[in-house]
């Protein structure tokens, strides 16, 4: 475990947006996560937040007077580098290794391991079942919490169990929870509903494949990455958090849209499988390329908001509020953000 003080979160979060946190704790193993909470209890820190890659987070520009725990398998390499971290310094250092293990057709992984590492480990062991997640940026912990999904697959379909830490007052306990008790639903799980739960690790039951089946699974994986590259803005050029709003699936809201734009009824029925694409609506409402400061609605996909350089959380949030207001005026309801907005 490493603890940094006065750490600039924009250096590390996927969006390259975020203010200074009083403590920044890197946890690269299950033991590290427990040590991080011991540190929090010992220092009587009341305000804490955990993250994995930060691929779904818009973190406040304001000072975070607490601790941010980074559950990761990729720790900051050179923690004394002035170039990267100014005069911040490490206060505590213990070391431990991130874990990923294969047993039969099951892979167990520490929460900070990326979903992609699990997919690759599967392929190397002739195991498949996660190829739908090609190109989906996530750690295992966040993937379980949000029941990530894409191209018809969801993490719940291959999850066998998860090892959870429950934080109660100034202590914690650990439990092994079978998939059936994780209360998975669309982009949600018991971990999302209960902030006191932290994913320490998870086990996935994959499928043994023949060589030709594994080759096919790799093709699906690569095609999904290719699809994302073609249809989504490149997060490495201009950081973004994927879809800003959830697509609209409530019948009441869909009806409100169809009352104003009856011409898209056929798209709802055929192309969007009963939902309404927020990207389409945003585009038709004229938001393509719309910007505030250096935050911009992507012209390639109008449900993505890009950080074109030095965008702040306030800029991105202002765009979100502007779009919501336009929906309210046009249709009489507001779309719900998919990105998680974290205030201090
Ligand atoms: C380009 C792009 C494309 C995307 N495409 C998809 C997609 O197709 N499908 C999809 O479902 N999502 C998609 N997303 C969203 C994102 O990939 C997921 O939300 C992903 O799970 C985020 O993982 P993370 O490790 O970055 O989580 P973070 O953003 O770091 O955290 C997300 C939430 O999980 C919590 N969390 C993190 N680790 C743990 C843990 N160990 N225990 C408990 N809670 C934890 C955090 O507190 C936070 O509330 C996309 C994002 C981007 C940037």
PDB file of N, CA and C in Angstrom, residues 9 164 213 291 293:
ATOM      1  N   UNK A   9      -5.712  14.499  -8.509  1.00  0.00           N
ATOM      2  CA  UNK A   9      -6.436  13.371  -9.113  1.00  0.00           C
ATOM      3  C   UNK A   9      -6.525  13.454 -10.639  1.00  0.00           C
ATOM      4  N   UNK A 164     -16.317  -9.952  -0.724  1.00  0.00           N
ATOM      5  CA  UNK A 164     -16.659  -8.558  -0.398  1.00  0.00           C
ATOM      6  C   UNK A 164     -16.179  -8.161   0.982  1.00  0.00           C
ATOM      7  N   UNK A 213     -12.872 -22.827 -31.318  1.00  0.00           N
ATOM      8  CA  UNK A 213     -13.823 -21.981 -30.566  1.00  0.00           C
ATOM      9  C   UNK A 213     -13.101 -20.764 -29.964  1.00  0.00           C
ATOM     10  N   UNK A 291     -19.800  23.075 -26.864  1.00  0.00           N
ATOM     11  CA  UNK A 291     -18.750  23.042 -25.838  1.00  0.00           C
ATOM     12  C   UNK A 291     -18.890  24.132 -24.792  1.00  0.00           C
ATOM     13  N   UNK A 293     -16.022  25.755 -22.095  1.00  0.00           N
ATOM     14  CA  UNK A 293     -14.592  25.641 -21.777  1.00  0.00           C
ATOM     15  C   UNK A 293     -13.979  24.624 -22.720  1.00  0.00           C
TER      16      UNK A 293
END
